[in-house]
Short mmCIF file of C-alpha atoms and ligand atoms in Angstrom, two decimals:
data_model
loop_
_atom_site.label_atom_id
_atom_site.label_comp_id
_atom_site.label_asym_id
_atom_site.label_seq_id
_atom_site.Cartn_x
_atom_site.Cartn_y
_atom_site.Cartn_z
CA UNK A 1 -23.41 9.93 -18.12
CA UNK A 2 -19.67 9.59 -17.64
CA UNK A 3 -18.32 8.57 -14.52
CA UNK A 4 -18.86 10.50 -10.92
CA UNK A 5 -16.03 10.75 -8.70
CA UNK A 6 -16.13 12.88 -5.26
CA UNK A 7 -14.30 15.37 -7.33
CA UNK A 8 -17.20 15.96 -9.25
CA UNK A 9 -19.65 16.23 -6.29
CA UNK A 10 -17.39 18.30 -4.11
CA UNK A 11 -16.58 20.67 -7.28
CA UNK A 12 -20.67 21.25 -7.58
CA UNK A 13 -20.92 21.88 -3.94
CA UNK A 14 -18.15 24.53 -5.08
CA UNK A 15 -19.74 25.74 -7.94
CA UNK A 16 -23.60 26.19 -5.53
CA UNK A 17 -25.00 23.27 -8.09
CA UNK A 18 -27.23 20.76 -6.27
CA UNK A 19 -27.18 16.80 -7.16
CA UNK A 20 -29.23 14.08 -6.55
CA UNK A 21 -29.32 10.92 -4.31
CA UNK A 22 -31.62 8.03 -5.02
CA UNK A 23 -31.72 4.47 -3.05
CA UNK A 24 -31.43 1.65 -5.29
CA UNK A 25 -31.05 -2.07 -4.18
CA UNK A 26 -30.49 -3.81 -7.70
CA UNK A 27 -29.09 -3.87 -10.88
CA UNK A 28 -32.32 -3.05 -12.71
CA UNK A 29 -33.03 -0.01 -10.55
CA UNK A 30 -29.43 0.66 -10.53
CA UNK A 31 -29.33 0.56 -14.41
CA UNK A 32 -32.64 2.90 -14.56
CA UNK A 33 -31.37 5.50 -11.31
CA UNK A 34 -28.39 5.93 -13.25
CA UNK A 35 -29.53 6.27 -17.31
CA UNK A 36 -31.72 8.91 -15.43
CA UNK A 37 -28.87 11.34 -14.66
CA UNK A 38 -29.10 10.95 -10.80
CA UNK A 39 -26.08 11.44 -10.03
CA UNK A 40 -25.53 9.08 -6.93
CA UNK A 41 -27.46 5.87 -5.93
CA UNK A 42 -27.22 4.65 -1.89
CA UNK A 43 -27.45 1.14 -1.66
CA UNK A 44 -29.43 1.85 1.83
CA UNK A 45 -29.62 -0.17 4.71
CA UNK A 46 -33.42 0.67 4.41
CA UNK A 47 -33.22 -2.18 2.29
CA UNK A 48 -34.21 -4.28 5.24
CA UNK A 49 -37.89 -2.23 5.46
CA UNK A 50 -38.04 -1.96 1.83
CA UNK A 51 -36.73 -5.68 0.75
CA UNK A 52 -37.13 -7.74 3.45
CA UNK A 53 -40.53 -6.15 5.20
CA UNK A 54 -38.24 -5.55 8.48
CA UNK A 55 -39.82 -2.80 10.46
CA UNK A 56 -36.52 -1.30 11.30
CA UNK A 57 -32.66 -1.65 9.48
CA UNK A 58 -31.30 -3.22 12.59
CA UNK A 59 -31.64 -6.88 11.45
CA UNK A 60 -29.24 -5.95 8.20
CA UNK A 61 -26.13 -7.63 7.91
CA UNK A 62 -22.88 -6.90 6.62
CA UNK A 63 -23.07 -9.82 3.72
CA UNK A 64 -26.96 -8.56 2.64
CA UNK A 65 -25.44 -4.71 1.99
CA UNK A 66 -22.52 -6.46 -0.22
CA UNK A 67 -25.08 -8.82 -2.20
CA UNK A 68 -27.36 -5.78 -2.74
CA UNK A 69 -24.08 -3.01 -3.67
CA UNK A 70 -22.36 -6.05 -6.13
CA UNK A 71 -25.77 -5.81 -7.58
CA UNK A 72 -25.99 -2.17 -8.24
CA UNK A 73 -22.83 -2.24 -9.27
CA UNK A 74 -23.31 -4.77 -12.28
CA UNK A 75 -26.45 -2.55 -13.20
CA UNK A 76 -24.79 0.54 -12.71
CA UNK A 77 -24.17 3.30 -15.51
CA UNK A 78 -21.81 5.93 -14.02
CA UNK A 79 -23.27 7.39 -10.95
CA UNK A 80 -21.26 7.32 -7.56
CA UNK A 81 -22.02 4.27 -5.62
CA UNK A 82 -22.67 4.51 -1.93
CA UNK A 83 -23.47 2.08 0.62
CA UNK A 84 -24.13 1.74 4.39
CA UNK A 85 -22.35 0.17 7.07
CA UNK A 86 -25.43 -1.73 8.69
CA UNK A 87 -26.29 -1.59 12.54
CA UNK A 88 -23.17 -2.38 14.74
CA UNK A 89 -20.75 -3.26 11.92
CA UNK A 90 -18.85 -0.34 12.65
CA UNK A 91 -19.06 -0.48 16.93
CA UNK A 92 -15.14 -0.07 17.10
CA UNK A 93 -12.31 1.69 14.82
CA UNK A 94 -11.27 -1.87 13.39
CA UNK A 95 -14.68 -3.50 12.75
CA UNK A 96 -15.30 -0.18 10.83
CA UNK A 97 -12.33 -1.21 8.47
CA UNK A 98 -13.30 -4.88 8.33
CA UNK A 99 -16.71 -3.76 7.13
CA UNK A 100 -15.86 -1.53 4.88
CA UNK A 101 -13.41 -3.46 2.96
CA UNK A 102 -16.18 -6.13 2.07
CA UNK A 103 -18.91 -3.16 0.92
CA UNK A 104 -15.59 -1.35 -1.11
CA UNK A 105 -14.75 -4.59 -2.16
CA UNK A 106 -18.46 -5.41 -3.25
CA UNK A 107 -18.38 -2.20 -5.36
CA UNK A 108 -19.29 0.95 -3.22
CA UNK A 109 -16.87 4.10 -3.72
CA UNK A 110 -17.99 5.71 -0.54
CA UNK A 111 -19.32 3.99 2.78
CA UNK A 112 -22.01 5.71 5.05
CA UNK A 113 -22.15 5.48 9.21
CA UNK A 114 -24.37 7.10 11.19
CA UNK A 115 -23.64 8.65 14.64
CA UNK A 116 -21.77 11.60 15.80
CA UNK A 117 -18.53 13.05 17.12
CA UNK A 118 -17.01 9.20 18.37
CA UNK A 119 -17.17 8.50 14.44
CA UNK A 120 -14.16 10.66 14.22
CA UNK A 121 -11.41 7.66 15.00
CA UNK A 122 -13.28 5.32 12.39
CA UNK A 123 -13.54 8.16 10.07
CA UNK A 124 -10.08 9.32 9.98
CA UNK A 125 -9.01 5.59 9.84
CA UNK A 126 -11.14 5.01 6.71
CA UNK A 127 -10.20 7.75 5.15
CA UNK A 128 -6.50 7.72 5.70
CA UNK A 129 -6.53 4.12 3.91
CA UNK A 130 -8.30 5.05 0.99
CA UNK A 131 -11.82 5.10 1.78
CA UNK A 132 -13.89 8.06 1.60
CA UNK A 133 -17.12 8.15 4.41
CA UNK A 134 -20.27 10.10 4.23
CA UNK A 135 -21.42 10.86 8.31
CA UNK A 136 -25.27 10.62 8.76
CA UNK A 137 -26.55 12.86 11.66
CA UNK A 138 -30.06 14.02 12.98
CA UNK A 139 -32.62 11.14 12.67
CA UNK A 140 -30.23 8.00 12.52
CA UNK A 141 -32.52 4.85 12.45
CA UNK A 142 -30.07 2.36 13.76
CA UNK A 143 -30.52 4.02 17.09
CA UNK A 144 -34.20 4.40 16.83
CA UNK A 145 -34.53 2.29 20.26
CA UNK A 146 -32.35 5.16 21.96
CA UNK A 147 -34.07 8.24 19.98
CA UNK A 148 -36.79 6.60 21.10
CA UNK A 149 -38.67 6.18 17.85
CA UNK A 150 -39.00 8.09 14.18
CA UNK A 151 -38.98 11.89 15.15
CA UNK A 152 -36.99 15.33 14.00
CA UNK A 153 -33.41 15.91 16.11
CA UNK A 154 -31.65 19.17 16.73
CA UNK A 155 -34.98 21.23 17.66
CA UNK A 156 -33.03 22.06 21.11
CA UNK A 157 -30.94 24.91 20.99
CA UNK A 158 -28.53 22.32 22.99
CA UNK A 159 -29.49 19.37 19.76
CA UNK A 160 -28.97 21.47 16.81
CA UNK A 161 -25.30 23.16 18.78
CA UNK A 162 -24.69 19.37 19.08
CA UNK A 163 -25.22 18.72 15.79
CA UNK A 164 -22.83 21.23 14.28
CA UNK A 165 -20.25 20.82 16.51
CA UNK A 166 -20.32 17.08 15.28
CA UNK A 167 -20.80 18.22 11.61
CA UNK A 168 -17.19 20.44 11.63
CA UNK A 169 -15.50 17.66 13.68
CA UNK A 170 -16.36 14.95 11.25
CA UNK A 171 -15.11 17.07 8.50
CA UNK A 172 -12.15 17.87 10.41
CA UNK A 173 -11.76 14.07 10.83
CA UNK A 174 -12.15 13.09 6.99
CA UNK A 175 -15.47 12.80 6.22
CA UNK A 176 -16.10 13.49 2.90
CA UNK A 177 -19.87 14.04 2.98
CA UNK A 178 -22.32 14.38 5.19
CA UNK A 179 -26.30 13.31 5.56
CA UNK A 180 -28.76 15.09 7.28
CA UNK A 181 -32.27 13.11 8.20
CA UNK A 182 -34.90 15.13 9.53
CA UNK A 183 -33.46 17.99 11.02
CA UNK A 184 -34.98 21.16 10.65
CA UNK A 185 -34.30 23.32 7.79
CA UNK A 186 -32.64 26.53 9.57
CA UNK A 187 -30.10 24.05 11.06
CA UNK A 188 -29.67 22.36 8.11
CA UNK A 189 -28.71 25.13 6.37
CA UNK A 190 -26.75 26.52 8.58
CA UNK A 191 -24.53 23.18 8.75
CA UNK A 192 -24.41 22.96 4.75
CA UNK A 193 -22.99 26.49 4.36
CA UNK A 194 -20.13 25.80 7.72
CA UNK A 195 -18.70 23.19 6.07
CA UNK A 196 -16.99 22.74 2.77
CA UNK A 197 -18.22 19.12 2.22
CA UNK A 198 -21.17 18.34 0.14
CA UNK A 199 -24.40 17.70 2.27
CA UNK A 200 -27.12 15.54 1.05
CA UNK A 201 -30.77 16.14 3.02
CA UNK A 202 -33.95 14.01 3.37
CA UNK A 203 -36.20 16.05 5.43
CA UNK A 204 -33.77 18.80 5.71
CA UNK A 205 -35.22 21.39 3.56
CA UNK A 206 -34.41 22.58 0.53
CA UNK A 207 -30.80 24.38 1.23
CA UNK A 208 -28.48 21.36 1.43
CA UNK A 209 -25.97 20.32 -1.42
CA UNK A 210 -28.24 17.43 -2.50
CA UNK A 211 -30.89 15.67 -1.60
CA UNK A 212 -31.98 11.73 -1.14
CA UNK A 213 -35.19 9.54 -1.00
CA UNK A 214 -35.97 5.98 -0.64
CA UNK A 215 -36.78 4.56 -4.18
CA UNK A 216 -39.96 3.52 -3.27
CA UNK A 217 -41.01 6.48 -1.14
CA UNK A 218 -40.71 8.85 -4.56
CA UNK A 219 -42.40 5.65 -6.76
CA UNK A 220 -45.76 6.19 -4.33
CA UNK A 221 -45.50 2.34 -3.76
CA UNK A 222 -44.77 2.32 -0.11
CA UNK A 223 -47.86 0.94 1.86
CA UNK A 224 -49.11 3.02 4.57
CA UNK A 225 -48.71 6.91 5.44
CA UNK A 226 -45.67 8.32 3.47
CA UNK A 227 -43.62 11.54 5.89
CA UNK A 228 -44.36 14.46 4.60
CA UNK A 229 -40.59 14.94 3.17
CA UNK A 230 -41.69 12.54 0.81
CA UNK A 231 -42.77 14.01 -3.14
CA UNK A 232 -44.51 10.95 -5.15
CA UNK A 233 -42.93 11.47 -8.65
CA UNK A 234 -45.07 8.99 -10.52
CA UNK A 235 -47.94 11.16 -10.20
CA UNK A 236 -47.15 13.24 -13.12
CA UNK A 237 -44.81 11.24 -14.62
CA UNK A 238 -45.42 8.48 -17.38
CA UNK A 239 -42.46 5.98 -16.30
CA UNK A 240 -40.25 4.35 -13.32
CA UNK A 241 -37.47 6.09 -15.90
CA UNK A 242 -39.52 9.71 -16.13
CA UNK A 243 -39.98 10.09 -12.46
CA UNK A 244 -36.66 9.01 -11.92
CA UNK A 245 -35.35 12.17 -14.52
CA UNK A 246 -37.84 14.46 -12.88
CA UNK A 247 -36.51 13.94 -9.49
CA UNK A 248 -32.91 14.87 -10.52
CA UNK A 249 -34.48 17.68 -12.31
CA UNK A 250 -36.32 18.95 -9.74
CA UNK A 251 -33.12 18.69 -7.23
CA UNK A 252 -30.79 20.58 -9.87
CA UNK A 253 -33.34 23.17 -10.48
CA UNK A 254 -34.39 23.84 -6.46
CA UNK A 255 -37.87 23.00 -6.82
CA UNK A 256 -37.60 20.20 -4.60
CA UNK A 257 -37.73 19.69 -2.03
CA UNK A 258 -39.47 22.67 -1.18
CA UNK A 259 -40.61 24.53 2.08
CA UNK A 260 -43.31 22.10 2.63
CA UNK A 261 -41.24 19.51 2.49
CA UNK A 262 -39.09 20.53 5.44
CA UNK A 263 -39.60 20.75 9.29
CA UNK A 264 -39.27 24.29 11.42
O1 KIV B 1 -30.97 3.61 4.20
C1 KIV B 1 -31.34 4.61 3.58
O2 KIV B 1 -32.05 4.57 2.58
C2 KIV B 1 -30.87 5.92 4.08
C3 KIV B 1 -31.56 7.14 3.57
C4 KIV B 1 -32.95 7.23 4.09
C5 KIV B 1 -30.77 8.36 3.85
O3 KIV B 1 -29.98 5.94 4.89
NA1 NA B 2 -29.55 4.02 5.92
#
């Protein structure tokens, strides 16, 4: 696969073609996400539920996201790298460059923050110097003590205004993506198609620009209850490598995630 730029993810947001988001934490995976045509990997912060058996991404530091992205970078065949800023490594404008510079440094092309409209300072900031930023809105899990645990955001009419208000102001700011975590699928859709940068979904429904999972959500290998956003592509495929192809398939083609998948 030659190389993908933002160019090439904002031209198939263009164009109405969907692409694919996978986590990936090493250069294995990285190597295998990649060979598999998905066309971005997100060296998650869900790394510390994942990896370390944390049972939250707060504990994640700054120096464990730029071990993991240097490692998906060295495995990494052509797919857009994309890494988050962990819990309060972005709290002001200039600890948001700081961080950023060591995960851009470490090999990510395009750092992800989660939170809303006060983004915008950090966001233009990053941007302005060279760093593109994808905004993650809806269920944000660094702030799961304030949400109040794991649960779907913007079912108010008051939430999901919120939530698109944030969505154009981010854009207006710089972003140049945005991520949408459990959010109903109405409002998801209606976000995707009021802005002009490409949205990426996890249990968003099926009409955003792209779509992520967890690596091991989609492998089935995640103990315990999996949300119901969640497909298990190893059950009909023969492979890591297969499921890994079927999932970008799948995105591409619209048959996931479907309906089911989503939340009203
Ligand atoms: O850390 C992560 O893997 C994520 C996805 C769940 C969107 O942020
Ligand atoms: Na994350």
């Amino acid at each position: 696969m030659s190389n993908i730029t933002l160019h090439t993810l904002s031209a198939r947001k263009q164009a109405g073609e969907k692409f694919a988001v996978l986590t990936a934490y090493d250069a294995t995976f990285a190597h295998l996400v990649s060979s598999a045509d998905i066309e971005m990997i997100l060296v998650g912060d869900s790394l510390g539920m994942v990896l370390q058996g944390q049972d939250s991404t707060l504990p994640v530091t700054v120096e464990e996201m730029a071990y993991h992205t240097a490692s998906v970078a060295r495995g990494n065949q052509g797919a857009m790298i994309m890494a988050d800023l962990p819990f309060m490594s972005y709290a002001t404008p200039e600890q948001a460059m700081e961080s950023a510079a060591v995960l851009m440094q470490a090999g990510a092309q395009i750092v992800k923050l989660e939170g809303g409209d006060w983004l915008c300072e950090s966001v233009s900031l990053l941007a302005e110097r060279g760093v593109p930023v994808c905004a993650h809105l809806g269920l944000t899990p660094q702030a799961v003590n304030k949400l109040g645990g794991y649960r779907v955001q913007g079912r108010d009419r008051q939430g999901a205004l919120k939530m698109l208000e944030d969505a154009k102001r981010l854009e207006e700011a710089g972003a140049s993506m945005l991520l949408l975590e459990c959010v109903p699928s109405l409002l998801a859709d209606e976000i995707t198609r009021n802005v002009d940068i490409p949205v990426i979904g996890i249990g968003a429904g099926p009409h955003t620009d792209a779509q992520v999972l967890v690596m091991h959500d989609m492998l089935g290998i995640t103990p315990g209850r999996t949300p119901k956003f969640v497909k298990n592509f190893m059950a009909e495929a023969d492979s890591i490598q297969d499921a890994f192809r079927q999932y970008g398939e799948q995105v591409r083609d619209g048959r996931f995630p479907a309906e089911e998948h989503g939340f009203e």
